[in-house]
CSV table of C-alpha atoms and ligand atoms in Angstrom, one decimal:
chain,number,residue,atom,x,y,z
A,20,UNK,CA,134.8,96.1,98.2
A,21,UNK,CA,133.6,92.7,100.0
A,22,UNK,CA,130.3,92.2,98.4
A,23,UNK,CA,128.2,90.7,101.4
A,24,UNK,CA,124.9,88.4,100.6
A,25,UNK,CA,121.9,90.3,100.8
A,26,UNK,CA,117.6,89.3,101.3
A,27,UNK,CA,115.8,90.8,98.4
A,28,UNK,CA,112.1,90.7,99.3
A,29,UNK,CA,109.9,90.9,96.1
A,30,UNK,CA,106.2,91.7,96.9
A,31,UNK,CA,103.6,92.8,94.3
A,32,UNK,CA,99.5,91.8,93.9
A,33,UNK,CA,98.7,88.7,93.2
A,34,UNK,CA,99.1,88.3,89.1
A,35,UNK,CA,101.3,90.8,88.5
A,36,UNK,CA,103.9,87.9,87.5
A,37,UNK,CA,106.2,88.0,89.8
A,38,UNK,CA,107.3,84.3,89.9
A,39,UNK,CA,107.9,84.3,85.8
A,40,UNK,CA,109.9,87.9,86.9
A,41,UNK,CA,111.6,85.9,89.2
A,42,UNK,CA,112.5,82.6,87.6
A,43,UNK,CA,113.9,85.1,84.5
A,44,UNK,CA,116.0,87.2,86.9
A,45,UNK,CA,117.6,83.4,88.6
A,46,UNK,CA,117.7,82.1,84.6
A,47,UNK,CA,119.9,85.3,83.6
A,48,UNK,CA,122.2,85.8,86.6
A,49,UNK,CA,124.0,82.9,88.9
A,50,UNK,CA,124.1,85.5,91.9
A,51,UNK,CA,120.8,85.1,93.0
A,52,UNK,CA,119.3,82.4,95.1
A,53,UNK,CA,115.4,82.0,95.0
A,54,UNK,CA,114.4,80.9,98.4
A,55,UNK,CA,111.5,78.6,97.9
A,56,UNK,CA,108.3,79.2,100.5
A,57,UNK,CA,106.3,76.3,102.5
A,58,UNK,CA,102.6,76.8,102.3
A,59,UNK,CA,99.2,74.9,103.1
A,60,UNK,CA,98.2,75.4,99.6
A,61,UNK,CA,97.1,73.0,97.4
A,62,UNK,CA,99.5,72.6,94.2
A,63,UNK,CA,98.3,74.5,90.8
A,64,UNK,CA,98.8,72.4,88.1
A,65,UNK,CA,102.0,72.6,86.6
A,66,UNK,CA,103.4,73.3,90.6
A,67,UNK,CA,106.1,71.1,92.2
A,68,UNK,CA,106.6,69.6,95.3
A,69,UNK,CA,109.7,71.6,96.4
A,70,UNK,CA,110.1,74.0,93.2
A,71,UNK,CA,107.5,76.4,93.2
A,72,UNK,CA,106.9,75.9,96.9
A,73,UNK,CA,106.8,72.8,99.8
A,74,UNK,CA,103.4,72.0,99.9
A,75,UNK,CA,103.0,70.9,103.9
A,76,UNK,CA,100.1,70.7,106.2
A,77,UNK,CA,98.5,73.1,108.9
A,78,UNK,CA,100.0,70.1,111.1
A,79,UNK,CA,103.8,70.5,109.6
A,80,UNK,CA,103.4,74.1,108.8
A,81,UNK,CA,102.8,74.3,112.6
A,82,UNK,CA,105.7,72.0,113.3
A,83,UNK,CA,108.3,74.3,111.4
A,84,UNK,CA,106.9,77.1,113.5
A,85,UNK,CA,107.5,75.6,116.5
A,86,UNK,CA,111.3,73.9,115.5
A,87,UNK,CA,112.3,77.8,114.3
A,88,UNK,CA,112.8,76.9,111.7
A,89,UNK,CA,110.9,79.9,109.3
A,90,UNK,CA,112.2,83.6,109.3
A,91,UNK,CA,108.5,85.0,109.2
A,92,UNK,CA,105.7,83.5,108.2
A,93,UNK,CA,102.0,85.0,107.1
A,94,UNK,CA,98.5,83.9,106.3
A,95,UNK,CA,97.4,85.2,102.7
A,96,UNK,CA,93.8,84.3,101.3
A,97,UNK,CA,92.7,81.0,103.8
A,98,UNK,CA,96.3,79.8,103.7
A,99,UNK,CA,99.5,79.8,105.9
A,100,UNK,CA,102.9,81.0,103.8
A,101,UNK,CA,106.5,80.8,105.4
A,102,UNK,CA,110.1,81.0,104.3
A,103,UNK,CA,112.5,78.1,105.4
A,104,UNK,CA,115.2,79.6,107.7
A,105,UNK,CA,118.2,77.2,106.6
A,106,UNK,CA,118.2,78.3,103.0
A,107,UNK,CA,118.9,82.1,103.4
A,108,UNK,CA,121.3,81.8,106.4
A,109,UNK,CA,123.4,79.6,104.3
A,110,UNK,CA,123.3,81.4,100.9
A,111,UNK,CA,123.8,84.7,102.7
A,112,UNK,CA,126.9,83.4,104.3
A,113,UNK,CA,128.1,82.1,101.1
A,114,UNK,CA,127.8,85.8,99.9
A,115,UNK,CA,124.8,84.9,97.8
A,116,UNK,CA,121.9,87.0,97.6
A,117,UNK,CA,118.6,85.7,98.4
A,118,UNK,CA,115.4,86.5,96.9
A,119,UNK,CA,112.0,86.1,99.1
A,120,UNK,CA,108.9,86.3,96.8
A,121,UNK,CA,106.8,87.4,99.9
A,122,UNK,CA,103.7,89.4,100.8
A,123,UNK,CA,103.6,92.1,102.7
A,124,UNK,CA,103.2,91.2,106.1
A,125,UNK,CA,106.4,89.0,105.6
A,126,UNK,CA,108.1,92.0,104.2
A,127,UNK,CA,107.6,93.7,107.4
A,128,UNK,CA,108.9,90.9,109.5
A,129,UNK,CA,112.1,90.4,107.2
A,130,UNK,CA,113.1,94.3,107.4
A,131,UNK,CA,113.0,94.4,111.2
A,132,UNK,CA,115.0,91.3,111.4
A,133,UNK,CA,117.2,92.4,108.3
A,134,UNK,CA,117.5,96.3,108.5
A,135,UNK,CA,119.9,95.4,105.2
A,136,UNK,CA,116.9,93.5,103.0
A,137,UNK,CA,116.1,95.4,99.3
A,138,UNK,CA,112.2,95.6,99.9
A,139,UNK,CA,111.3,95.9,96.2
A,140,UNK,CA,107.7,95.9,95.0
A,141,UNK,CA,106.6,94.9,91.6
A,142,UNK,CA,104.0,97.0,90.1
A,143,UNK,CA,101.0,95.8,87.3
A,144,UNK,CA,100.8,99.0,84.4
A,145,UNK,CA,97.6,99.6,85.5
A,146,UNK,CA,94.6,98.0,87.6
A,147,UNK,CA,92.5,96.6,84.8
A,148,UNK,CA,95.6,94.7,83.4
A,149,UNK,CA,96.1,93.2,86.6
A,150,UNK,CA,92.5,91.4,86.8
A,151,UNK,CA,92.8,90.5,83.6
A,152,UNK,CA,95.9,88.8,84.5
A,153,UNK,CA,94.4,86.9,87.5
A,154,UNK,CA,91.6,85.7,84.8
A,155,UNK,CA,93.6,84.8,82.2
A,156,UNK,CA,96.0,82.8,84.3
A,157,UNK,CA,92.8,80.2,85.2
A,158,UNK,CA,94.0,78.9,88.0
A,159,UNK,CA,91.7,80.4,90.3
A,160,UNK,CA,87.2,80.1,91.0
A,161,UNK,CA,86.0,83.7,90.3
A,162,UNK,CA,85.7,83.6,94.4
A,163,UNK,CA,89.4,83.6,95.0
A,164,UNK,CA,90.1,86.2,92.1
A,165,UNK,CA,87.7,88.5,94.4
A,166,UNK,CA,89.6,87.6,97.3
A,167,UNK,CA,92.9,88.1,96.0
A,168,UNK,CA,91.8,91.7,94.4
A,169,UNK,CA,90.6,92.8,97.6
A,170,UNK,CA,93.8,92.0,99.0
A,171,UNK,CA,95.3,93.7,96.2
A,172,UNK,CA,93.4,97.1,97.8
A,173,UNK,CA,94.8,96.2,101.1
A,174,UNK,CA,98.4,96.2,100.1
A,175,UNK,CA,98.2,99.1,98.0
A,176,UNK,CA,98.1,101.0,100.8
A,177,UNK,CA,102.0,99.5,102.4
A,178,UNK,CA,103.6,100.3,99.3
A,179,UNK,CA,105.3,103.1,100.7
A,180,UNK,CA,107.1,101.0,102.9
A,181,UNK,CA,109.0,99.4,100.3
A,182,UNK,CA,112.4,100.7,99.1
A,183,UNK,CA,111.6,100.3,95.1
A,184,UNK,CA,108.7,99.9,93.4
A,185,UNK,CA,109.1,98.3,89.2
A,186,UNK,CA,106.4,98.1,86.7
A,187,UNK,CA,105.7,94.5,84.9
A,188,UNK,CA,105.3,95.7,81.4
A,189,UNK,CA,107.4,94.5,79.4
A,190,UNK,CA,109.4,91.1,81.3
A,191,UNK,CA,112.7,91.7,79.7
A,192,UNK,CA,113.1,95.6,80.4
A,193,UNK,CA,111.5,94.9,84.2
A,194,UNK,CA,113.9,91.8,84.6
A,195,UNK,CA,116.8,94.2,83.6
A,196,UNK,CA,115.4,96.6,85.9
A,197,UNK,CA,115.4,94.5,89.2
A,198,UNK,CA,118.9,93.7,88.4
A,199,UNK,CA,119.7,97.1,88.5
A,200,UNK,CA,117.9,97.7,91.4
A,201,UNK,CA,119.5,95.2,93.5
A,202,UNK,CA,123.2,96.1,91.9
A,203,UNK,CA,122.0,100.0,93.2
A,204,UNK,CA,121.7,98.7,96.4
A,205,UNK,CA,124.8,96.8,97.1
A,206,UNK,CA,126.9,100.3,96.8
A,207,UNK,CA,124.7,102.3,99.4
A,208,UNK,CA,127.5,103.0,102.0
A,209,UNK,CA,125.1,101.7,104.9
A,210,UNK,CA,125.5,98.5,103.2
A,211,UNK,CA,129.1,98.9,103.2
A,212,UNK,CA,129.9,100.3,106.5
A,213,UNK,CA,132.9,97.6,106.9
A,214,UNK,CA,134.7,98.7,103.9
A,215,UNK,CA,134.7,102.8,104.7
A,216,UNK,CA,136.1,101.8,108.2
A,217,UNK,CA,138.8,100.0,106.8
A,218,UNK,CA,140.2,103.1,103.9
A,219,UNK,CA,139.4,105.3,107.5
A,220,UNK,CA,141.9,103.3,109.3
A,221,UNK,CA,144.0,103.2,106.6
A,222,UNK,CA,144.1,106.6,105.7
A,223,UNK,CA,144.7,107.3,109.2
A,224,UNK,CA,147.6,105.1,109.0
A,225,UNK,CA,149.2,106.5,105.9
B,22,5GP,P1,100.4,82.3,95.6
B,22,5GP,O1,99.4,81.4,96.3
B,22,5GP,O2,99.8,83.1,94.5
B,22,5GP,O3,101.6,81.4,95.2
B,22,5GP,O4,101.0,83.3,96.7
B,22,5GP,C1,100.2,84.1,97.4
B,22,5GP,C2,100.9,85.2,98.1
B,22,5GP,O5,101.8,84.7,99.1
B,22,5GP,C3,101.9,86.0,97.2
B,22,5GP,O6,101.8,87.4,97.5
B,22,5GP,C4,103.2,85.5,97.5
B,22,5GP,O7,104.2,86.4,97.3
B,22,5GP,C5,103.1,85.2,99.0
B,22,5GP,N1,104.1,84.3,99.6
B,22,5GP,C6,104.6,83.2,99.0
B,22,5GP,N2,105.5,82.6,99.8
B,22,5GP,C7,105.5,83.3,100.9
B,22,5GP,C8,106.2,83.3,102.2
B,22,5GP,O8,107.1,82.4,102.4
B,22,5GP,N3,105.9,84.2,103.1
B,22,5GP,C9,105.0,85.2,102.9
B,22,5GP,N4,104.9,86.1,103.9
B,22,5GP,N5,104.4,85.3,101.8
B,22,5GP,C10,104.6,84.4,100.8
């Protein structure tokens, strides 16, 4: 079986932990590819130009628009959000799969163009954990916390749209999980329709 590269679109509220989910999952297994976003957002502390994200202008982040050169592309919270094109066309060809650590919207926009993307969404254990999160974390004014747990409400309601959903209790078990997942996914026979078609043919040539 020819295992082809495929998009993995994580999405989950903001706070849930996806990113430490996600930089675990790329630690543990050299099959994955984290694709790394461009936003107008200002850097957290502790963020790298070109690690956690490329942090561009509205001026630059238009630019990339124009040029083609993002897959989709979203505005989250006052900011713009894209994924660089380049990136997952080259790892997918190399038979790599890529991860997007995307919101919703984007998640739409991927699945249309990529009928063979994992949506998975990352679940918090419960509501009350998950704004306790956002505080803890510190990163954010009490006005963007708000913001982001309204937000939260609003994508509550897409999660139906996804193929998976995983709950981020415990990191190792949910990191374990996703692998899973994404290893479940890779044998669905849509996935694989190039390999049935070939032991057709063949059988039909025995
Ligand atoms: P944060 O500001 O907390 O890093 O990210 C805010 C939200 O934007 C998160 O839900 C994150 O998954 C999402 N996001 C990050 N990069 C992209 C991207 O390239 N495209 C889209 N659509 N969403 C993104």
């Amino acid at each position: 079986m020819n295992r082809k590269g495929l998009i993995i679109v994580v999405s989950g509220f903001s706070g849930v932990g996806k990113g430490t989910l996600m930089k675990e999952l790329i630690k543990r297994y050299d099959r994955y590819a984290l694709s790394v976003s461009a936003t107008t957002r200002c850097p957290r502390p502790g963020e790298e130009n070109g690690r956690e994200y490329f942090f561009v202008s509205n001026e630059e982040f238009e630019r990339l628009i124009e040029e083609n050169g993002l897959i989709e592309h979203a505005g989250f919270v006052n900011h713009y959000y894209g994924t660089p094109r380049k990136f997952v066309e080259d790892k997918l060809s190399d038979g790599i799969d890529v991860i997007l650590e995307i919101e919703i919207q984007g998640a739409r926009q991927i699945k249309k163009q990529y009928p063979d993307a994992v949506l998975l969404f990352v679940m918090p254990p419960s509501a009350i954990e998950l704004k306790n999160r956002l505080i803890g974390r510190g990163t954010e004014s009490a006005e963007v916390i708000d913001k982001r747990l309204k937000r939260a409400k609003e994508e509550a309601v897409g999660i139906e749209d996804y193929d998976y959903i995983v709950v981020n209790d415990d990191l190792d078990e949910c990191v374990q999980k996703v692998h899973q997942i994404i290893d479940a996914a890779h044998h669905a026979p849509f996935r694989n329709i190039d390999f049935i078609n070939t032991i057709r043919n063949e059988l039909f040539e025995l």
